[in-house]
mmCIF file of C-alpha atoms and ligand atoms in Angstrom:
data_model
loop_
_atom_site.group_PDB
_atom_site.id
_atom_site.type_symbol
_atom_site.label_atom_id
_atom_site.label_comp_id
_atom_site.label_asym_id
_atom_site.label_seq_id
_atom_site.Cartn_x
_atom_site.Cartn_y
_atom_site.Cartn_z
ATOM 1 C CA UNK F 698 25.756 -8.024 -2.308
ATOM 2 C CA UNK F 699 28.549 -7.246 -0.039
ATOM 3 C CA UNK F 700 28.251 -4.002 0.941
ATOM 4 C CA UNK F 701 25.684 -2.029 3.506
ATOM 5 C CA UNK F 702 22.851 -0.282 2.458
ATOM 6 C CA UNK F 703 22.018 2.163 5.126
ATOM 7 C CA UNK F 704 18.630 4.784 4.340
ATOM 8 C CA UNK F 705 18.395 8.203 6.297
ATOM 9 C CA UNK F 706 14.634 9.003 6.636
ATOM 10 C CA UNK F 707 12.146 11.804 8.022
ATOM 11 C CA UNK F 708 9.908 14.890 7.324
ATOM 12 C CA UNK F 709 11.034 18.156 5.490
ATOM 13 C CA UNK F 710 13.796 19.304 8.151
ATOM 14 C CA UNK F 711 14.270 17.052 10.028
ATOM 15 C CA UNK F 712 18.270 17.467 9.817
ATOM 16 C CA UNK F 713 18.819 14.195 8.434
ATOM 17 C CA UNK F 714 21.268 15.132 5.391
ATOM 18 C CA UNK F 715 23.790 17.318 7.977
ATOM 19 C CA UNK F 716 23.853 14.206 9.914
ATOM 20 C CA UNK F 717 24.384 11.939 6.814
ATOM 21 C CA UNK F 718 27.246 14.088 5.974
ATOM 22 C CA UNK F 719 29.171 13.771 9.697
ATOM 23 C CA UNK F 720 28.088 10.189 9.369
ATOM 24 C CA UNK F 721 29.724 9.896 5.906
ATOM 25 C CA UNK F 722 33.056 11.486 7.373
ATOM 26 C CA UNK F 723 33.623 9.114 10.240
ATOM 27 C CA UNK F 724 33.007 5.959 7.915
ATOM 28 C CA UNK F 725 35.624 7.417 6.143
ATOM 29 C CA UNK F 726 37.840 7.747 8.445
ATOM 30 C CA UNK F 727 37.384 3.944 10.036
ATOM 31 C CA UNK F 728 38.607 3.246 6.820
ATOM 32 C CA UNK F 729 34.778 2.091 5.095
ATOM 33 C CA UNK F 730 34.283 3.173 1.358
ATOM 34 C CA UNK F 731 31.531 5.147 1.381
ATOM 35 C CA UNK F 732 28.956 6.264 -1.074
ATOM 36 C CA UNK F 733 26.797 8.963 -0.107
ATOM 37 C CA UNK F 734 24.001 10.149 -2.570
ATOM 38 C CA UNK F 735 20.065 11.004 -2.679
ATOM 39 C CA UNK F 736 16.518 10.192 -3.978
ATOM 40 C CA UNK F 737 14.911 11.151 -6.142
ATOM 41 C CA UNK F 738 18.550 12.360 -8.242
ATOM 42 C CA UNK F 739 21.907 10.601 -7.195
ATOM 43 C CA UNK F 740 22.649 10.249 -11.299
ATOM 44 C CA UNK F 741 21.728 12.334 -13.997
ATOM 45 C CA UNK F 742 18.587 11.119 -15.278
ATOM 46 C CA UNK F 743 16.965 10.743 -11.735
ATOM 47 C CA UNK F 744 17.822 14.467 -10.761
ATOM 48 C CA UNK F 745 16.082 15.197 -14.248
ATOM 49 C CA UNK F 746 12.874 13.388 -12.442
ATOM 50 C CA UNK F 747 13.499 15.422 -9.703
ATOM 51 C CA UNK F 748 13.067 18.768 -11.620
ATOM 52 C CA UNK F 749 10.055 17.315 -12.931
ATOM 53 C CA UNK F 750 8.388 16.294 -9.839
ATOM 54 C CA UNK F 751 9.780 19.306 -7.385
ATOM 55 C CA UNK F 752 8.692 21.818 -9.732
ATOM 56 C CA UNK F 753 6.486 24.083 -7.970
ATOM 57 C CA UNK F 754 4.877 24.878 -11.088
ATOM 58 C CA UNK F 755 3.847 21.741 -11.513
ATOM 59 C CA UNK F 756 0.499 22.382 -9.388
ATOM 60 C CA UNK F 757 -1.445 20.051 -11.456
ATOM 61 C CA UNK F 758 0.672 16.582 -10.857
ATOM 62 C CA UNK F 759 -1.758 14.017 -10.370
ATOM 63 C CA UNK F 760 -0.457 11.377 -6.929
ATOM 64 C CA UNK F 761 -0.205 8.244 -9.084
ATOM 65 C CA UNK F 762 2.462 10.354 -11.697
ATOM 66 C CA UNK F 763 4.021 11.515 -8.665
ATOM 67 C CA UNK F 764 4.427 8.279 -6.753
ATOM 68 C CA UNK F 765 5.062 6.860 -10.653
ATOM 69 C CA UNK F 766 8.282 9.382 -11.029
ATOM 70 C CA UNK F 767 9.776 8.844 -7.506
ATOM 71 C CA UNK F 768 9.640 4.949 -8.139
ATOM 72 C CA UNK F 769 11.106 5.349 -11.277
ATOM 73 C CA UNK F 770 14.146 7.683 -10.294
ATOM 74 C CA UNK F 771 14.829 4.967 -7.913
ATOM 75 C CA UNK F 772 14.910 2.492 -10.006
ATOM 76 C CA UNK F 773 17.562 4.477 -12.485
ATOM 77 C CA UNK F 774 19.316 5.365 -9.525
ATOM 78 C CA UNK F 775 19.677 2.016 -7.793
ATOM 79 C CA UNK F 776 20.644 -0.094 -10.803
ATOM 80 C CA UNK F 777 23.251 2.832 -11.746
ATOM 81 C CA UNK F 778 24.774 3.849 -8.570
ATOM 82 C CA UNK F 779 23.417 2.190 -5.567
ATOM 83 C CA UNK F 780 24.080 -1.454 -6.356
ATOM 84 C CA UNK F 781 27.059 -0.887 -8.205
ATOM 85 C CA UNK F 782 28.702 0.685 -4.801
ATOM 86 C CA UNK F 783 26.818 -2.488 -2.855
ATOM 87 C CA UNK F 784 28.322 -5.139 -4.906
ATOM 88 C CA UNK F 785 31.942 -3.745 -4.561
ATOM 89 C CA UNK F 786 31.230 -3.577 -0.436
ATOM 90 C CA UNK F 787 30.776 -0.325 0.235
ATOM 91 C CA UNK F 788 28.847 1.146 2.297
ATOM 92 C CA UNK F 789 25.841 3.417 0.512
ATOM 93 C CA UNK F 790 24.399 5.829 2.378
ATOM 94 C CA UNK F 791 20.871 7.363 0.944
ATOM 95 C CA UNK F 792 19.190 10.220 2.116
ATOM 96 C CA UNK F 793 15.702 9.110 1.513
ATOM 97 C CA UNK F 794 14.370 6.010 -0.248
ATOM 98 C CA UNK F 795 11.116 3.690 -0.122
ATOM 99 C CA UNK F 796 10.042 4.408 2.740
ATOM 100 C CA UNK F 797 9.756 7.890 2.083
ATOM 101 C CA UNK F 798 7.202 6.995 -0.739
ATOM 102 C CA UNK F 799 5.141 4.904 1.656
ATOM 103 C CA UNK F 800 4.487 7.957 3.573
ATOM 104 C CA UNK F 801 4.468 10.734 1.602
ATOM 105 C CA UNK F 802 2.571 8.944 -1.439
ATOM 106 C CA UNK F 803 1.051 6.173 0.182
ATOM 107 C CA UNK F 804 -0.249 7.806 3.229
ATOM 108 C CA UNK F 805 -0.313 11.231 3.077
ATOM 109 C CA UNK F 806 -1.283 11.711 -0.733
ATOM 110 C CA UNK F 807 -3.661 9.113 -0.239
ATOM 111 C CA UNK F 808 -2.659 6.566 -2.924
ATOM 112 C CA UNK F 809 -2.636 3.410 0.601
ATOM 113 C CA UNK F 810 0.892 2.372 1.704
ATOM 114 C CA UNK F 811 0.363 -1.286 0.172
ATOM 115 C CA UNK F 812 0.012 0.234 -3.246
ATOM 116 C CA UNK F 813 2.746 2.144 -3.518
ATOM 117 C CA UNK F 814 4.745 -0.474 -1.898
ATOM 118 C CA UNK F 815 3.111 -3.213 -4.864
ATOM 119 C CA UNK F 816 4.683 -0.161 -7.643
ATOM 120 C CA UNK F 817 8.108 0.315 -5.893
ATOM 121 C CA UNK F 818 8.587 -3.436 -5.758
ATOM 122 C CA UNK F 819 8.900 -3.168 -9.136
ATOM 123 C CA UNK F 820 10.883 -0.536 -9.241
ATOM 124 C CA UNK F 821 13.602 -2.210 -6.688
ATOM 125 C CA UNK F 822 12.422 -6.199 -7.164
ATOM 126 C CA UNK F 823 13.376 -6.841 -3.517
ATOM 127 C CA UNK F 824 16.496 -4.908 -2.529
ATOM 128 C CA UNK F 825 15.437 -2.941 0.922
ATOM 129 C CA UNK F 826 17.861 -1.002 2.975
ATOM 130 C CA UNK F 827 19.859 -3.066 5.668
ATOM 131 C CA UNK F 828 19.253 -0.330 8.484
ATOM 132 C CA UNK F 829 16.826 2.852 8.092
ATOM 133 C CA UNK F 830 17.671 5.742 10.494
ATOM 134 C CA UNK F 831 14.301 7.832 11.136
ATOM 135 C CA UNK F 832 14.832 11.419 12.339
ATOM 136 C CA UNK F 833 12.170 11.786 14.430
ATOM 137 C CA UNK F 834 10.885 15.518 15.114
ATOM 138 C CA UNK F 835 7.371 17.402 15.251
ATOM 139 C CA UNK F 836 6.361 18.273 11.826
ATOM 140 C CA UNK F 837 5.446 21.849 12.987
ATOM 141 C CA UNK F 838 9.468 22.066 14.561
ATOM 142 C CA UNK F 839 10.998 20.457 10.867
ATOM 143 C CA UNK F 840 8.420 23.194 9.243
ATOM 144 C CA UNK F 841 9.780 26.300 11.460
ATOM 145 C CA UNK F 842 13.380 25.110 10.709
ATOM 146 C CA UNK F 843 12.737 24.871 6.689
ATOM 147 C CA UNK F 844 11.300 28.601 7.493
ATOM 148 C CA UNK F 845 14.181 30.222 8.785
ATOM 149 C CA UNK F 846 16.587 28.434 6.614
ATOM 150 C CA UNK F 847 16.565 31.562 3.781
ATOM 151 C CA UNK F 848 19.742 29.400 1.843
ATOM 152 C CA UNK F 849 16.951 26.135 1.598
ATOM 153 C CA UNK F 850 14.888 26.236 -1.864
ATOM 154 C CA UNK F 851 11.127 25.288 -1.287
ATOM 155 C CA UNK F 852 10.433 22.900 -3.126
ATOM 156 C CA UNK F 853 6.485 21.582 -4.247
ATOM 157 C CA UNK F 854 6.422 19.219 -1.370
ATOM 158 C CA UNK F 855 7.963 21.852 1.517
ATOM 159 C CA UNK F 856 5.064 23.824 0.186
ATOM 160 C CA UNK F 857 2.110 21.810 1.435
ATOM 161 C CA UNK F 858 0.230 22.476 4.414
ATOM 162 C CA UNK F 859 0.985 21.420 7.890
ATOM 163 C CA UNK F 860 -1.516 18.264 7.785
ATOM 164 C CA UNK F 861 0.040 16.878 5.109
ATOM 165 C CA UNK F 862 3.287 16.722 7.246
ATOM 166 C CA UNK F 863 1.082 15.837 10.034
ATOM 167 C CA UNK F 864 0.340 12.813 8.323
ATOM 168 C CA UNK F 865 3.837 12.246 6.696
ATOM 169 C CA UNK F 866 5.302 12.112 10.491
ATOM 170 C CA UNK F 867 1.932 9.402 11.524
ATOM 171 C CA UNK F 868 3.150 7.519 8.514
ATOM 172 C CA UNK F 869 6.412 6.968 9.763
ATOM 173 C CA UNK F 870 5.349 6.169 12.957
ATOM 174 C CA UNK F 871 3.154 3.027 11.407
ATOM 175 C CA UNK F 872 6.482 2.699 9.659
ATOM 176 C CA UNK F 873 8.856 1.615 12.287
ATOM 177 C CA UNK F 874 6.070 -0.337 13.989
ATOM 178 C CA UNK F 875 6.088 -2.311 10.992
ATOM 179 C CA UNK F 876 9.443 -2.660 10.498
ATOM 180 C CA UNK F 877 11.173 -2.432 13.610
ATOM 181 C CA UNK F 878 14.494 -4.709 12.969
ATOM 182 C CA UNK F 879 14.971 -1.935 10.133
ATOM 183 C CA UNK F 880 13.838 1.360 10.870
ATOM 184 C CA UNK F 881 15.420 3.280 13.757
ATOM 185 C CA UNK F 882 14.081 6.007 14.879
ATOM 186 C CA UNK F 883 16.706 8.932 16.415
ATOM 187 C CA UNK F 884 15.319 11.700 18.415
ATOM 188 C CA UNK F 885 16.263 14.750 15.926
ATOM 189 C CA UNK F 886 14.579 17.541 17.990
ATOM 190 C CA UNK F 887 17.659 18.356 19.943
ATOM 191 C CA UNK F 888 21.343 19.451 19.148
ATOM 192 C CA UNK F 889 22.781 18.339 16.447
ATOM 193 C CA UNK F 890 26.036 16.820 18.257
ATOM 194 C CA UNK F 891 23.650 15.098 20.036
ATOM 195 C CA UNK F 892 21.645 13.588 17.246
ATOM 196 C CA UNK F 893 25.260 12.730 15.502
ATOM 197 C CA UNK F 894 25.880 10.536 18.755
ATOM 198 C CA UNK F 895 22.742 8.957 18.868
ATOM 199 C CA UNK F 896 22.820 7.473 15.340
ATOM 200 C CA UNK F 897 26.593 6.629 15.453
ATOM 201 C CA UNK F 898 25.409 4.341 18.608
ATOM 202 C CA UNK F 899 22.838 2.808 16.066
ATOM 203 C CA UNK F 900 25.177 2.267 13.714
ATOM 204 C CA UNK F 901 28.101 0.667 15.763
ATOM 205 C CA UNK F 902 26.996 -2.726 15.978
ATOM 206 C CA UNK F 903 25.913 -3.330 11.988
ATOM 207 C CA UNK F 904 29.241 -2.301 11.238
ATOM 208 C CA UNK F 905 30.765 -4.472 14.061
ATOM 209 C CA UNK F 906 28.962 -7.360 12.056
ATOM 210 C CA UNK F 907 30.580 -6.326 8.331
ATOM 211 C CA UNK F 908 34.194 -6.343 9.834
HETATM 212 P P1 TMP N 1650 14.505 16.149 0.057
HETATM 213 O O1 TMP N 1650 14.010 17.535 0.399
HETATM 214 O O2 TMP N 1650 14.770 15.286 1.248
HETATM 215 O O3 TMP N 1650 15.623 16.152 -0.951
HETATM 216 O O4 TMP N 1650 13.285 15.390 -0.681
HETATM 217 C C1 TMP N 1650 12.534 15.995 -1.628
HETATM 218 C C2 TMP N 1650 11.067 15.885 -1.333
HETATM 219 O O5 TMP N 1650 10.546 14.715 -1.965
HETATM 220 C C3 TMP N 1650 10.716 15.772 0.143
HETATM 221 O O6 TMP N 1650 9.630 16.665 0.401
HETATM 222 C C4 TMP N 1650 10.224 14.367 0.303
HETATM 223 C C5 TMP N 1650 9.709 14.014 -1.065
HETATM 224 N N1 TMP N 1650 9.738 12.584 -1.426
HETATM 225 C C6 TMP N 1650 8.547 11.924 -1.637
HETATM 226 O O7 TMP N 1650 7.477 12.507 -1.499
HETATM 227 N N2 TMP N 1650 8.590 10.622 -2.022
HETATM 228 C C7 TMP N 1650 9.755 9.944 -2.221
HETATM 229 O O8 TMP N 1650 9.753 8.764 -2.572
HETATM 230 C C8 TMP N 1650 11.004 10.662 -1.993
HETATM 231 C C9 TMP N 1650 12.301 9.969 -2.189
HETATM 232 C C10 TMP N 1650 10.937 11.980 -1.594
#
C-alpha cells in the first residue's frame, strides 16, 4: 500500500467535510491524486446502507444492527474504493471511518468501544488510517450549527439528544488519548480559514515523508 490514508473525524457539525473539501483542493494542486469520499456510502451499495441506517423512520434499529451496518458499508467501501485508490498511491481522504463507530456505537450507544472495535476488525482485517484529523468543538456549538443550517437534512443520528453527543465528543477524547501518533485533534470552534490552516500544518510533514 503506497498511498495515504488520511480520516477526517468529529461530532454532527463539526465542519469537518468543508474542510475536507479545501483540503482536497490544495492536494490537488501540489500535484497529489486525491480521492475524496465518505462512510457509511462512498459506492453504491454502502450509500444503500446508509439509507437504511439514517432513516429516521427507522426508530426501532436495535445498536448491534446499527454498529453491524456501519461495519459492513465499510467493508464494501474499503475493498471497492478505498484500497483500490491506496494501492495506486493516492492519497484517500475519508470523512468519517472507525473511529467514528468506536464512539458513536461503542460508547455512546453503549455496545463498549472494544466490541465494536473486535466487529470492525473484521470488517477492515487491519487497515487503519495513517493520520486521523479530529475536529474538535462543543457538542452543544456542532448542535446549534446543524440547527441553523436549513439546506442540512437531519438525519436519525442528528436527531438524538444532546447527551448522546455529549458522550460522542467524551468518546473522542478517550480516542486521541489512545491513539495519539494517529488522531489529531484541530480546534474547529473558530473560523473556518483558521481551522483550514491548522490542519494543513498537521498535514505538512506526512506528506513531506511520501515525497
Ligand atoms: P455524516 O453526517 O458525517 O455523513 O455521518 C452520518 C452519521 O452517521 C453521523 O451522525 C455519524 C454517524 N456514524 C456512526 O454513528 N457510526 C459510524 O461508523 C459512521 C461512519 C457514522
Amino acid at each position: 500500500m503506497s498511498g495515504l490514508f488520511i480520516t477526517f473525524e468529529g461530532g454532527d457539525g463539526a465542519g469537518k467535510t468543508t474542510i475536507l473539501n479545501q483540503i482536497s483542493d490544495w492536494l490537488e494542486e501540489s500535484g497529489y491524486e486525491v480521492l475524496k469520499t465518505r462512510e457509511p456510502g462512498g459506492i453504491h451499495i454502502a450509500e444503500s446502507i446508509r439509507e437504511i441506517i439514517l432513516n429516521k423512520e427507522h426508530t426501532t434499529m436495535d445498536a448491534r444492527t446499527e454498529a453491524l451496518l456501519y461495519a459492513a458499508a465499510r467493508r464494501q467501501h474499503l475493498v471497492e474504493k478505498v484500497l483500490p485508490a491506496l494501492n495506486k498511491g493516492q492519497v484517500v481522504l475519508c470523512d468519517r471511518f472507525v473511529d467514528s463507530s468506536l464512539a458513536y456505537q461503542g460508547y455512546a450507544r453503549g455496545l463498549g468501544i472494544d466490541e465494536v472495535y473486535q466487529i470492525n476488525q473484521f470488517a477492515i482485517e487491519g487497515c487503519m488510517p495513517d493520520i486521523t484529523l479530529f475536529f474538535d468543538i462543543p457538542p452543544e456549538e456542532g448542535l446549534k450549527r446543524i440547527a441553523a443550517n436549513d439546506k442540512r437534512e437531519k438525519n436519525r443520528l442528528d436527531l438524538e439528544k444532546v447527551d448522546f453527543h455529549e458522550r460522542v465528543y467524551e468518546a473522542y477524547q478517550m480516542l486521541i488519548r489512545k491513539y495519539s501518533e494517529r488522531i489529531h485533534p484541530i480546534n474547529a470552534n473558530q473560523e473556518a480559514s483558521k481551522v483550514y490552516e491548522e490542519a494543513k500544518e498537521v498535514l505538512h510533514p506526512f506528506l513531506l515523508k511520501k515525497e
